[in-house]
């Protein structure tokens, strides 16, 4: 073995597919079939192809991309190494005449360097032997459209330096993450020293380039900077490794006949060679990869298996092209709003037998990647937080240039944390988990909070402090208020119901509001139809309906408001825990989405944000005023509520919803407790408490204890918030947050007023121990 770990092609897969085992567009081995080009059987054949004569020469490039996201579980990294990365290199090493272009993301490289440096040593040997060309990229695999220009260039340059130093690689090409493309990238890629990249032929078809023209790389330009772009073959993406190797040979022969000296590129995820469902046995156990490489080697008299660099140096551009904002076909579909995607799929299904569809489909695409931030507001929240850290880093660097005292080493550590927080996988969702995976969202916030902490130290913040800033942090043309001190960061949105959108515990580097609301997805219609297995009749993995837990069709629920905190709710007086948890209890107030007026009251060591709204509840006018107070050096956020204009002849049922994410529901050491410390059950427990003065949530692994103490007797409801989403192993139930609702049957005093004060304490007694662990174990029980 070239690295640690045991690879057994016939070994059973671990139970479940927790984590982002990578990746998209997975095709079941037993279901994807292509009919090879049939030749006249009466003619004599070329000995190694189903052809009458040897085909014309052609260049064939294998460009592979290996990636695991920041925050993924160690066992997922290890499984990918054992089932794909190591065995692939072992087989490839036995064919010295073959070459390939390879990209390994920086997040994966970091894990390999820590756990399996011999694998990287082997890569360096293959680079030195000119067997492998190493493709560069943005260090931690951000979608380039998601990060500012300075971070695009910075990530690319940083990773290029690492690859040069560790592998001795000359980096000239770049793997574009998820092939999400915008023409303005050309300027940044060129400025970062990149000469070429690979996109899909779909990008070119959307620009009006005919398939017959896609026989080499094309030149493109932005503001005078030049870049070459190779089109990757969509047909080969589906054919390799699912079709017989001879089908690829015959396809290349057809291309060579029609376009002598053409350049054909297969560019796709390396995980499809062993990690994707059923591929490990197929690719290695059944010998597919060995046969594939044998077929290429036997036909090298006309197939030149080479690298992008060699083709770039020896083949002139096929022309100039300007490509539209695009990605691979499936990504553009996933980016559509759910209703639009349902309609898109319906029309596609109706048109598939239409004779015009074959020529029409290459010209049809779905949505724009940036709209994932609209489809999933939680993605926009991460993006906005990331942008704030990026801007702060830039301001700190500018201050250092101007002569301000700044610790440069801490700033560079903060830059690395920012870059890690830009890893793309948590910011979108397609055929696999993405934003639905809590551990990926938690990792994004963990690194962004760490960056903020480091910048505080780098700029000499005092030991204790408190501040409030009003600014449009999330780019919605409304001001939010960031209330923070040396212990906590709280982001309030007066325009969105006065809700608490983010609550960061600095010591634990954890955002308790990295939540996700339950919403309809286009694939939920498959879940509603129930579980079925059609075996070989299923056309692809996207049509398989496999439930990882039973009765998922009965677990579909949708929220009518974001899963945040300080959400002000009014219910019927007889509303029950079950109706609240099932989202069937009607809302009787208009405060959830209402606009609150905001004021900031400042003292040297204490700041209060006061929010007020005149609205209606149960048909009567009501005013809510809530004040959030934070002291310097304190880990307690105080929320004081005052309700005015209440009717004096009846009660109103008032609740304040809180959500807490990243605290697993069914795991040892994660429990509810009362204010005396008595355990009340694990965090997935549904509680219906009456007339108590507080409730606590503890997570021993995070080293975090959340306490709610009330100024008056309070009823509490608690329940888990779970989503039904798709993953590579099927449809699954994923725990997203713990909902905690203190609620009261409000009786007004004679002046029509009622009040309550909540103390939200966030203790981190074991935070130092937490920092020495890997984030994976803490959230393993969430899936």
XYZ file of C-alpha atoms in Angstrom:
783
model
C 0.000 0.000 0.000
C 1.238 3.500 -0.771
C -0.501 4.975 2.292
C -1.934 3.924 5.594
C -5.337 2.291 5.684
C -6.649 -0.898 4.205
C -8.361 -1.067 0.856
C -10.577 -4.069 0.296
C -12.675 -3.831 -2.868
C -15.182 -6.335 -1.550
C -15.502 -4.783 1.925
C -19.040 -3.799 2.909
C -19.729 -0.068 3.118
C -20.204 1.382 6.596
C -23.801 1.671 7.705
C -25.206 4.994 6.592
C -23.498 7.604 4.458
C -22.890 10.285 7.049
C -20.991 13.286 5.848
C -20.488 14.675 2.431
C -18.914 11.555 0.925
C -18.835 13.302 -2.392
C -20.466 13.970 -4.694
C -22.965 15.198 -7.258
C -24.547 13.695 -10.328
C -23.856 10.172 -9.130
C -24.939 7.479 -11.545
C -25.677 3.930 -10.448
C -23.284 1.481 -12.074
C -26.062 -0.916 -12.938
C -28.289 1.716 -14.478
C -26.297 4.004 -16.774
C -25.892 2.594 -20.230
C -24.665 3.998 -23.500
C -24.933 2.222 -26.815
C -21.500 2.168 -28.358
C -21.115 3.320 -31.913
C -21.815 0.200 -34.014
C -19.521 -0.587 -36.948
C -19.987 -2.766 -40.008
C -19.283 -6.260 -38.676
C -18.353 -7.506 -42.137
C -15.272 -5.285 -42.379
C -11.901 -6.283 -40.867
C -11.314 -4.587 -37.521
C -8.395 -2.698 -36.066
C -7.094 -5.214 -33.552
C -7.850 -3.057 -30.511
C -10.927 -1.129 -31.620
C -14.166 -2.033 -33.285
C -12.924 -0.189 -36.395
C -11.897 -1.270 -39.884
C -8.660 0.746 -39.824
C -6.613 2.514 -37.202
C -8.271 5.839 -36.319
C -6.626 9.216 -36.732
C -4.508 10.513 -33.843
C -6.227 12.210 -30.920
C -5.255 13.656 -27.546
C -7.186 12.376 -24.545
C -6.893 14.072 -21.143
C -8.021 12.675 -17.814
C -8.497 15.658 -15.460
C -9.567 14.506 -12.003
C -10.669 16.526 -8.992
C -10.379 15.124 -5.447
C -12.053 17.058 -2.654
C -13.427 16.750 0.851
C -14.910 19.822 2.500
C -13.677 21.684 5.533
C -15.435 20.238 8.581
C -16.184 16.823 7.142
C -15.804 13.781 9.373
C -12.425 12.088 9.655
C -13.963 8.736 8.791
C -15.301 10.166 5.515
C -11.836 11.409 4.588
C -10.400 8.010 5.483
C -13.021 6.083 3.547
C -12.419 8.218 0.453
C -8.676 7.612 0.759
C -9.097 3.858 1.183
C -11.821 3.358 -1.407
C -10.762 5.815 -4.104
C -7.616 7.934 -3.816
C -5.128 5.190 -2.840
C -6.379 2.372 -5.067
C -6.606 4.734 -8.033
C -2.938 5.668 -7.738
C -2.005 2.024 -7.258
C -3.654 1.004 -10.519
C -2.445 4.114 -12.337
C 1.116 3.388 -11.216
C 1.102 0.124 -13.156
C 0.663 1.955 -16.488
C 3.800 4.097 -16.879
C 2.890 5.315 -20.350
C -0.270 7.074 -19.155
C -0.529 10.592 -17.759
C -3.238 12.623 -16.061
C -3.986 16.085 -14.715
C -4.987 16.056 -11.060
C -6.449 18.582 -8.663
C -6.545 17.878 -4.933
C -8.273 20.554 -2.874
C -6.364 22.291 -0.116
C -8.749 21.066 2.584
C -8.071 17.476 1.521
C -4.339 18.119 1.222
C -4.235 19.487 4.778
C -5.906 16.334 6.094
C -3.586 14.114 4.068
C -0.511 15.984 5.262
C -1.596 15.457 8.862
C -2.817 11.863 8.628
C -1.226 10.269 5.530
C 1.819 12.241 4.308
C 3.046 9.169 2.388
C 0.182 9.665 -0.052
C 1.467 13.174 -0.775
C 4.995 11.797 -1.095
C 3.710 9.394 -3.742
C 2.051 12.268 -5.595
C 5.349 14.142 -5.533
C 7.097 11.122 -7.086
C 4.537 10.972 -9.895
C 4.864 14.724 -10.448
C 8.637 14.407 -10.593
C 8.278 11.560 -13.089
C 6.007 13.740 -15.251
C 3.187 11.244 -14.893
C 0.860 13.693 -13.155
C 0.271 17.366 -13.807
C -0.964 19.113 -10.657
C -3.768 21.598 -11.197
C -4.005 24.513 -8.836
C -7.089 26.179 -7.505
C -8.490 28.336 -4.766
C -6.980 26.839 -1.589
C -10.146 25.746 0.246
C -12.395 25.271 -2.788
C -14.712 28.290 -2.611
C -17.171 28.984 -5.386
C -15.281 31.799 -7.114
C -18.501 33.799 -7.512
C -18.982 33.726 -3.739
C -15.769 35.423 -2.622
C -14.412 38.904 -3.315
C -11.744 39.324 -5.957
C -8.958 39.820 -3.405
C -9.754 36.441 -1.830
C -9.948 34.649 -5.175
C -6.467 35.809 -6.059
C -5.199 35.277 -2.526
C -6.459 31.705 -2.252
C -5.089 30.735 -5.661
C -1.654 32.216 -5.017
C -1.435 30.694 -1.536
C -2.262 27.221 -2.802
C 0.099 27.536 -5.746
C 2.934 28.273 -3.320
C 2.023 25.269 -1.179
C 1.905 22.931 -4.181
C 5.232 24.201 -5.450
C 6.906 23.784 -2.069
C 5.432 20.416 -1.108
C 5.128 18.634 -4.461
C 7.663 20.448 -6.574
C 4.822 21.128 -9.006
C 4.726 23.777 -11.677
C 1.155 25.060 -11.439
C -0.253 26.516 -14.638
C -3.851 25.280 -14.751
C -6.754 25.651 -12.355
C -9.713 23.517 -11.370
C -12.748 25.824 -11.236
C -14.832 24.776 -8.195
C -18.109 23.200 -9.311
C -17.299 24.713 -12.727
C -19.289 27.783 -11.646
C -18.185 30.392 -14.141
C -18.490 34.127 -14.641
C -16.516 35.890 -17.343
C -14.988 38.384 -14.912
C -13.022 35.516 -13.335
C -10.592 35.683 -16.261
C -8.955 38.822 -14.890
C -8.410 37.344 -11.417
C -7.207 33.962 -12.665
C -4.720 35.578 -14.999
C -3.514 37.922 -12.258
C -2.995 34.858 -10.029
C -0.730 33.282 -12.671
C -3.203 30.817 -14.183
C -3.001 30.032 -17.905
C -5.927 27.633 -18.434
C -8.862 25.895 -16.794
C -11.482 23.221 -17.530
C -15.217 23.827 -17.774
C -18.010 21.703 -19.269
C -18.964 21.541 -22.905
C -22.354 22.725 -21.597
C -20.847 26.175 -20.960
C -19.818 26.371 -24.600
C -23.165 25.127 -25.886
C -24.883 27.839 -23.832
C -22.641 30.343 -25.620
C -23.841 29.015 -28.984
C -20.745 26.968 -29.832
C -21.687 23.796 -31.703
C -20.634 20.426 -30.353
C -18.637 19.738 -33.510
C -16.435 22.748 -32.753
C -15.381 21.529 -29.316
C -12.146 19.882 -30.388
C -9.587 21.833 -28.374
C -9.098 24.696 -25.961
C -10.483 28.181 -26.581
C -9.073 31.573 -25.751
C -11.108 33.989 -23.667
C -10.405 37.468 -22.328
C -11.410 40.064 -19.748
C -9.918 43.563 -19.506
C -7.073 42.431 -21.720
C -6.139 39.402 -19.619
C -6.123 36.074 -21.467
C -7.056 32.571 -20.372
C -7.560 29.307 -22.224
C -10.558 27.112 -21.427
C -10.816 23.399 -22.188
C -14.323 21.963 -22.678
C -14.899 18.795 -20.673
C -17.106 16.175 -22.319
C -20.509 15.660 -20.693
C -20.917 12.367 -22.536
C -17.682 11.042 -21.051
C -18.763 12.247 -17.602
C -21.657 9.818 -17.784
C -19.734 7.098 -19.616
C -16.710 6.931 -17.286
C -16.595 4.734 -15.217
C -20.103 3.388 -15.784
C -19.872 2.169 -19.365
C -17.596 -0.534 -20.677
C -14.071 0.796 -21.420
C -14.508 -0.155 -25.061
C -17.306 2.392 -25.345
C -14.865 5.160 -24.453
C -12.367 3.853 -27.004
C -15.033 3.747 -29.693
C -16.217 7.258 -28.793
C -12.661 8.557 -29.075
C -12.285 6.763 -32.406
C -15.416 8.463 -33.679
C -14.077 11.851 -32.545
C -10.714 11.107 -34.187
C -12.405 10.205 -37.469
C -14.423 13.392 -37.502
C -11.764 15.685 -36.015
C -8.179 14.442 -36.462
C -5.790 15.706 -33.784
C -8.681 16.798 -31.573
C -8.293 17.256 -27.821
C -10.907 15.425 -25.769
C -11.122 16.088 -22.022
C -12.754 14.033 -19.310
C -12.991 16.275 -16.258
C -14.835 15.084 -13.163
C -14.646 14.080 -9.515
C -12.093 11.481 -8.506
C -14.577 10.159 -5.942
C -16.594 8.537 -8.685
C -13.747 6.005 -8.858
C -14.622 4.249 -5.627
C -16.605 6.468 -3.259
C -19.842 6.977 -5.160
C -22.466 4.258 -4.581
C -21.488 0.853 -5.944
C -18.351 2.172 -7.686
C -15.694 0.681 -5.399
C -16.552 -2.907 -6.285
C -17.143 -1.986 -9.929
C -13.970 0.063 -10.447
C -11.539 -2.077 -8.432
C -13.175 -5.328 -7.373
C -14.491 -6.042 -10.878
C -11.392 -4.582 -12.524
C -13.011 -1.749 -14.501
C -10.123 0.699 -14.000
C -7.516 -1.927 -14.912
C -9.395 -2.704 -18.126
C -9.856 0.987 -18.879
C -6.161 1.779 -18.531
C -5.289 -1.359 -20.508
C -7.557 -0.206 -23.328
C -5.919 3.223 -23.389
C -2.409 1.751 -23.312
C -3.165 -0.710 -26.100
C -4.421 2.099 -28.343
C -1.611 4.549 -27.749
C -0.597 4.328 -31.377
C -3.442 6.791 -31.980
C -4.638 7.883 -28.479
C -2.138 10.214 -26.823
C -3.115 10.118 -23.135
C -1.632 13.385 -21.975
C -2.091 16.425 -19.743
C -3.719 19.804 -20.069
C -0.298 21.446 -19.973
C 1.003 19.392 -22.904
C -2.099 20.098 -24.980
C -1.956 23.800 -24.123
C 1.694 23.995 -25.194
C 1.311 22.043 -28.435
C -2.189 22.741 -29.738
C -3.137 26.281 -30.808
C -6.482 27.648 -29.568
C -9.497 26.530 -31.561
C -10.859 30.068 -31.433
C -12.014 32.784 -29.077
C -15.103 32.521 -26.923
C -16.894 34.479 -24.204
C -18.816 32.155 -21.926
C -22.034 33.001 -20.066
C -22.529 32.731 -16.310
C -22.954 28.991 -16.019
C -21.984 25.704 -14.399
C -22.526 22.072 -15.281
C -26.083 21.376 -16.372
C -27.278 19.847 -13.118
C -26.000 22.721 -10.989
C -27.973 25.241 -13.020
C -31.082 23.171 -12.385
C -30.508 22.923 -8.620
C -30.067 26.701 -8.414
C -33.655 27.255 -9.561
C -36.342 28.119 -7.000
C -38.238 24.997 -5.997
C -41.411 25.825 -7.919
C -39.422 26.652 -11.032
C -37.405 23.447 -10.701
C -40.575 21.361 -10.414
C -41.881 22.991 -13.600
C -38.526 22.572 -15.331
C -38.501 18.862 -14.523
C -42.094 18.460 -15.672
C -41.408 20.089 -19.037
C -38.179 18.108 -19.481
C -40.034 14.854 -18.848
C -42.778 15.779 -21.304
C -40.280 16.779 -23.987
C -37.839 13.878 -23.729
C -39.546 11.870 -26.488
C -40.032 14.901 -28.729
C -37.742 14.643 -31.790
C -36.739 18.287 -31.297
C -35.529 17.732 -27.734
C -32.065 16.403 -28.654
C -31.146 19.625 -30.429
C -33.072 21.873 -28.051
C -31.809 20.580 -24.710
C -28.166 21.709 -25.089
C -29.463 25.270 -25.394
C -31.588 25.154 -22.244
C -30.187 25.781 -18.817
C -31.582 26.453 -15.383
C -30.683 29.194 -12.935
C -27.751 31.284 -11.731
C -25.521 29.955 -8.942
C -25.664 33.128 -6.842
C -29.390 32.580 -6.366
C -28.632 29.780 -3.913
C -28.300 32.707 -1.509
C -31.937 33.532 -2.229
C -33.207 29.954 -2.280
C -31.529 29.307 1.081
C -31.387 32.472 3.221
C -29.133 30.575 5.614
C -26.518 30.445 2.817
C -26.828 34.206 2.498
C -26.254 34.541 6.243
C -22.995 32.582 5.992
C -21.991 34.590 2.937
C -22.687 37.895 4.678
C -20.736 36.828 7.755
C -17.843 35.725 5.559
C -17.871 39.034 3.695
C -17.731 40.960 6.979
C -14.659 39.007 8.084
C -13.015 39.464 4.686
C -13.604 43.201 4.813
C -12.295 43.425 8.365
C -9.158 41.530 7.372
C -8.592 43.922 4.490
C -9.104 46.963 6.739
C -6.618 45.510 9.229
C -4.024 45.019 6.485
C -4.557 48.590 5.283
C -4.187 49.867 8.848
C -0.904 47.984 9.165
C 0.382 49.609 5.984
C -0.624 52.988 7.405
C 1.514 52.311 10.465
C -0.966 51.063 13.050
C 0.411 48.437 15.453
C -0.766 45.061 14.123
C 0.493 41.552 14.850
C 1.262 40.275 11.350
C 1.483 36.607 12.367
C -2.016 36.675 13.888
C -3.338 38.438 10.787
C -1.991 35.668 8.551
C -3.565 33.049 10.811
C -6.848 34.970 10.549
C -6.526 34.965 6.759
C -6.192 31.164 6.754
C -9.283 30.846 8.956
C -11.229 33.141 6.628
C -10.205 31.051 3.631
C -11.336 27.863 5.385
C -14.686 29.501 6.097
C -15.126 30.067 2.356
C -15.207 26.344 1.464
C -18.169 26.000 -0.876
C -19.972 22.842 0.178
C -22.128 24.327 2.964
C -23.346 27.202 0.807
C -25.585 25.258 -1.611
C -27.567 22.065 -2.073
C -28.078 19.733 -5.000
C -28.182 15.950 -5.179
C -26.192 15.660 -1.964
C -26.272 17.132 1.531
C -24.554 20.513 1.235
C -26.271 23.159 3.326
C -28.464 20.491 4.959
C -25.421 19.046 6.752
C -25.064 20.824 10.119
C -21.409 19.907 10.573
C -20.512 21.748 7.363
C -22.387 24.898 8.410
C -20.868 24.702 11.883
C -17.401 24.453 10.356
C -17.949 27.602 8.287
C -18.916 29.599 11.348
C -16.190 28.019 13.471
C -13.487 29.306 11.148
C -15.083 32.731 10.663
C -15.440 33.202 14.432
C -11.831 32.065 14.877
C -10.758 34.670 12.314
C -12.619 37.390 14.225
C -11.001 36.301 17.490
C -7.544 36.414 15.923
C -8.138 39.861 14.453
C -9.232 41.100 17.889
C -5.891 39.939 19.272
C -3.929 41.218 16.283
C -5.325 44.728 16.674
C -4.891 44.869 20.447
C -8.483 44.754 21.665
C -8.687 45.167 25.464
C -9.333 42.154 27.681
C -12.976 43.106 28.180
C -15.072 45.346 25.966
C -18.537 45.780 24.470
C -19.720 47.517 21.317
C -22.718 47.819 19.007
C -22.610 48.615 15.304
C -25.623 49.383 13.097
C -24.951 48.483 9.480
C -26.428 46.599 6.539
C -24.501 43.439 7.307
C -26.537 41.124 5.059
C -26.948 43.363 1.994
C -30.760 43.664 2.140
C -30.918 47.499 2.226
C -31.891 47.358 5.932
C -29.651 47.952 8.890
C -28.901 45.170 11.330
C -27.339 45.655 14.757
C -24.255 43.695 15.762
C -24.034 43.639 19.556
C -20.823 42.009 20.724
C -18.238 41.846 23.431
C -15.190 39.740 24.249
C -17.418 36.684 24.888
C -20.377 36.851 22.500
C -21.502 38.151 19.104
C -25.240 38.763 18.575
C -26.698 39.918 15.266
C -30.182 41.443 15.451
C -32.473 42.251 12.532
C -35.040 44.980 13.328
C -36.534 44.603 9.835
C -37.099 40.854 10.278
C -39.266 40.665 13.357
C -36.528 41.959 15.639
C -35.099 38.452 15.543
C -31.714 37.277 16.683
C -30.084 35.931 13.483
C -26.697 34.905 14.839
C -25.395 34.137 18.322
C -21.695 33.315 18.436
C -20.008 31.921 21.513
C -16.453 33.047 20.982
C -14.839 30.611 23.423
C -16.437 27.602 21.720
C -16.158 29.145 18.211
C -19.766 28.130 17.737
C -22.807 29.884 16.276
C -25.888 28.648 18.119
C -28.049 30.008 15.295
C -26.423 28.151 12.387
C -29.922 26.775 11.887
C -31.899 25.687 8.835
C -35.621 26.094 8.241
C -37.751 23.298 6.815
C -38.870 24.124 3.275
C -40.252 22.325 0.209
C -37.761 20.753 -2.183
C -38.490 19.528 -5.702
C -37.455 15.993 -4.729
C -40.015 15.868 -1.910
C -42.574 14.630 -4.411
C -40.512 11.446 -4.616
C -40.513 11.181 -0.835
C -44.278 11.683 -0.737
C -44.690 8.827 -3.197
C -43.033 6.522 -0.678
C -40.003 4.268 -0.724
C -39.486 1.932 -3.655
C -36.647 -0.004 -5.262
C -36.964 -0.698 -8.956
C -33.596 -2.361 -9.418
C -32.384 -2.220 -12.970
C -35.442 -0.320 -14.097
C -34.205 2.879 -12.421
C -32.548 5.213 -14.926
C -30.149 6.873 -12.465
C -29.475 7.376 -8.799
C -31.655 10.489 -8.864
C -34.680 8.261 -9.505
C -33.933 5.833 -6.671
C -36.182 6.474 -3.680
C -34.408 4.921 -0.720
C -35.280 5.940 2.835
C -32.394 5.876 5.326
C -35.022 6.069 8.068
C -38.580 4.696 7.901
C -41.695 6.747 7.113
C -39.893 9.837 5.864
C -42.956 10.743 3.826
C -44.690 11.357 7.155
C -41.884 13.564 8.430
C -42.186 16.291 5.819
C -42.974 19.563 7.567
C -42.466 23.140 6.459
C -41.789 26.220 8.543
C -43.573 29.522 8.019
C -40.751 31.547 9.585
C -36.965 31.269 9.957
C -35.587 29.065 12.719
C -34.004 31.899 14.675
C -34.323 33.276 18.222
C -36.365 35.996 19.902
C -39.164 35.176 17.465
C -42.334 36.762 18.893
C -45.391 34.526 18.501
C -49.047 34.518 19.519
C -51.051 31.273 19.553
C -54.538 30.161 20.420
C -54.895 29.669 24.158
C -55.407 25.922 23.710
C -52.387 25.383 21.413
C -50.445 22.246 22.305
C -46.849 21.091 22.037
C -47.820 18.575 19.357
C -49.521 21.218 17.203
C -46.543 23.557 17.574
C -44.025 20.847 16.713
C -46.108 19.738 13.712
C -46.417 23.327 12.426
C -50.221 23.115 12.477
C -50.900 25.741 15.162
C -52.090 28.965 13.484
C -50.181 32.171 14.169
C -52.383 34.896 15.688
C -49.960 37.807 15.575
C -48.156 39.859 12.941
C -44.844 40.296 14.727
C -42.843 37.417 13.210
C -42.087 39.195 9.947
C -42.850 42.739 11.113
C -40.474 45.697 11.204
C -39.293 46.875 14.617
C -37.913 50.305 15.421
C -34.434 50.132 16.918
C -32.461 52.305 19.313
C -29.029 51.787 20.827
C -28.383 52.955 24.360
C -24.715 53.083 25.318
C -22.801 53.145 28.589
C -19.028 52.567 28.858
C -19.403 48.926 29.925
C -23.008 48.175 28.965
C -25.001 48.497 25.762
C -28.713 47.932 25.238
C -30.464 47.520 21.892
C -34.127 48.446 22.246
C -36.635 47.144 19.679
C -40.277 48.256 19.491
C -43.232 47.452 17.249
C -46.934 48.305 17.241
C -48.784 45.368 15.773
C -51.792 43.132 16.278
C -52.401 39.885 18.160
C -55.665 37.966 18.257
C -57.420 40.882 16.607
C -56.335 43.586 19.058
C -53.526 46.175 18.859
C -50.473 45.286 20.921
C -47.102 46.967 21.390
C -44.007 44.854 22.019
C -40.817 46.416 23.328
C -37.804 44.195 23.882
C -34.430 45.280 25.104
C -31.248 43.255 24.706
C -28.482 44.156 27.081
C -24.859 43.023 27.039
C -22.106 43.956 29.472
C -18.374 44.009 28.819
C -16.782 40.729 29.876
C -20.147 39.008 30.300
C -21.337 35.742 28.793
C -24.995 36.583 29.516
C -27.417 38.261 27.155
C -30.417 39.788 28.895
C -33.725 40.074 27.020
C -36.439 42.138 28.713
C -39.953 42.103 27.217
C -42.722 44.631 27.784
C -46.159 44.078 26.225
C -48.524 47.068 26.218
C -52.078 47.876 25.132
C -53.171 44.401 26.188
C -56.842 43.607 26.709
C -57.715 43.418 30.402
C -60.712 41.120 29.935
C -58.921 38.077 28.456
C -55.610 36.289 28.196
C -53.296 36.203 25.200
C -51.016 33.234 24.543
C -47.537 34.696 23.966
C -44.382 32.710 23.137
C -40.771 33.588 22.357
C -39.156 31.000 20.119
C -35.485 30.201 20.586
C -33.460 27.786 18.473
C -30.115 26.217 19.288
C -28.100 24.435 16.598
C -25.072 22.188 16.643
C -26.146 20.403 19.833
C -26.941 16.779 18.923
C -30.329 15.460 20.077
C -29.533 11.860 20.969
C -25.999 11.658 22.235
C -24.353 11.104 25.586
C -23.545 14.297 27.444
C -26.118 16.425 25.593
C -29.090 17.006 27.886
C -31.778 19.318 29.154
C -31.602 20.205 32.831
C -33.551 22.348 35.257
C -32.070 25.318 37.100
C -30.962 23.020 39.923
C -29.016 20.849 37.471
C -31.395 17.868 37.429
C -31.383 16.107 34.054
C -34.629 16.226 32.059
C -33.649 14.079 29.066
C -31.518 14.253 25.945
C -31.790 17.276 23.658
C -34.161 15.490 21.289
C -36.747 15.166 24.059
C -40.103 16.880 23.712
C -40.714 18.694 26.983
C -43.913 20.339 28.183
C -42.975 22.105 31.421
C -45.249 24.257 33.533
C -44.608 27.107 35.934
C -40.826 26.850 36.142
C -38.192 29.568 36.394
C -35.683 28.288 33.889
C -34.270 25.592 31.636
C -30.771 24.579 30.611
C -29.163 22.809 27.644
C -25.737 21.272 28.073
C -23.307 19.879 25.529
C -20.329 18.366 27.299
C -18.392 17.831 24.066
C -18.709 21.447 22.977
C -17.995 22.469 26.565
C -21.095 24.654 26.398
C -23.955 25.146 28.828
C -26.907 27.286 27.739
C -29.093 28.591 30.546
C -32.440 30.388 30.390
C -33.555 31.991 33.658
C -36.909 33.772 33.843
C -38.154 36.554 36.108
C -41.602 34.966 36.436
C -43.087 31.447 36.330
C -42.865 30.197 32.763
C -44.101 27.290 30.663
C -41.628 25.686 28.274
C -42.084 23.650 25.092
C -39.091 21.927 23.509
C -38.850 19.764 20.392
C -36.307 18.808 17.708
C -36.368 20.467 14.281
C -35.578 17.906 11.573
C -35.431 18.131 7.800
C -35.903 15.513 5.088
C -33.188 15.911 2.479
C -31.433 13.856 -0.140
C -27.935 12.479 0.130
C -25.904 10.004 -1.883
C -27.234 7.121 0.204
C -30.874 8.134 -0.190
C -33.302 10.372 1.616
C -32.563 11.028 5.268
C -33.823 12.778 8.362
C -31.305 15.352 9.618
C -31.475 17.116 12.961
C -31.088 20.884 12.485
C -31.826 22.546 15.829
C -33.496 22.280 19.214
C -36.527 24.564 19.507
C -37.181 26.021 22.961
C -40.313 28.098 23.462
C -40.986 29.818 26.774
C -44.689 30.745 26.687
C -47.289 32.355 28.905
C -51.008 32.968 29.097
C -50.549 36.683 29.491
C -52.788 38.526 31.917
C -52.430 42.292 31.728
C -52.247 44.535 34.754
C -54.806 47.273 35.073
C -52.746 49.470 32.739
C -52.749 46.804 30.000
C -49.093 45.916 30.556
C -47.131 42.714 31.139
C -43.398 42.069 31.334
C -40.785 39.347 31.682
C -36.998 39.284 31.750
C -34.907 36.391 30.411
C -31.260 35.835 31.223
C -29.571 33.812 28.462
C -26.232 32.616 29.819
C -23.673 30.871 27.610
C -21.030 29.225 29.745
C -17.945 27.588 28.229
C -16.132 25.986 31.156
C -14.388 23.443 28.933
C -13.831 25.558 25.822
C -10.051 25.147 25.971
C -10.418 21.363 25.835
C -12.880 21.702 22.980
C -10.349 23.555 20.832
C -7.996 20.603 20.911
C -10.527 18.251 19.318
C -11.756 17.734 15.783
C -15.204 19.147 14.997
C -16.421 15.919 13.438
C -17.185 13.857 16.534
C -19.373 16.518 18.129
C -21.998 16.451 15.444
C -21.844 12.815 14.363
C -25.125 12.149 16.129
C -26.955 14.855 14.202
C -27.407 12.625 11.154
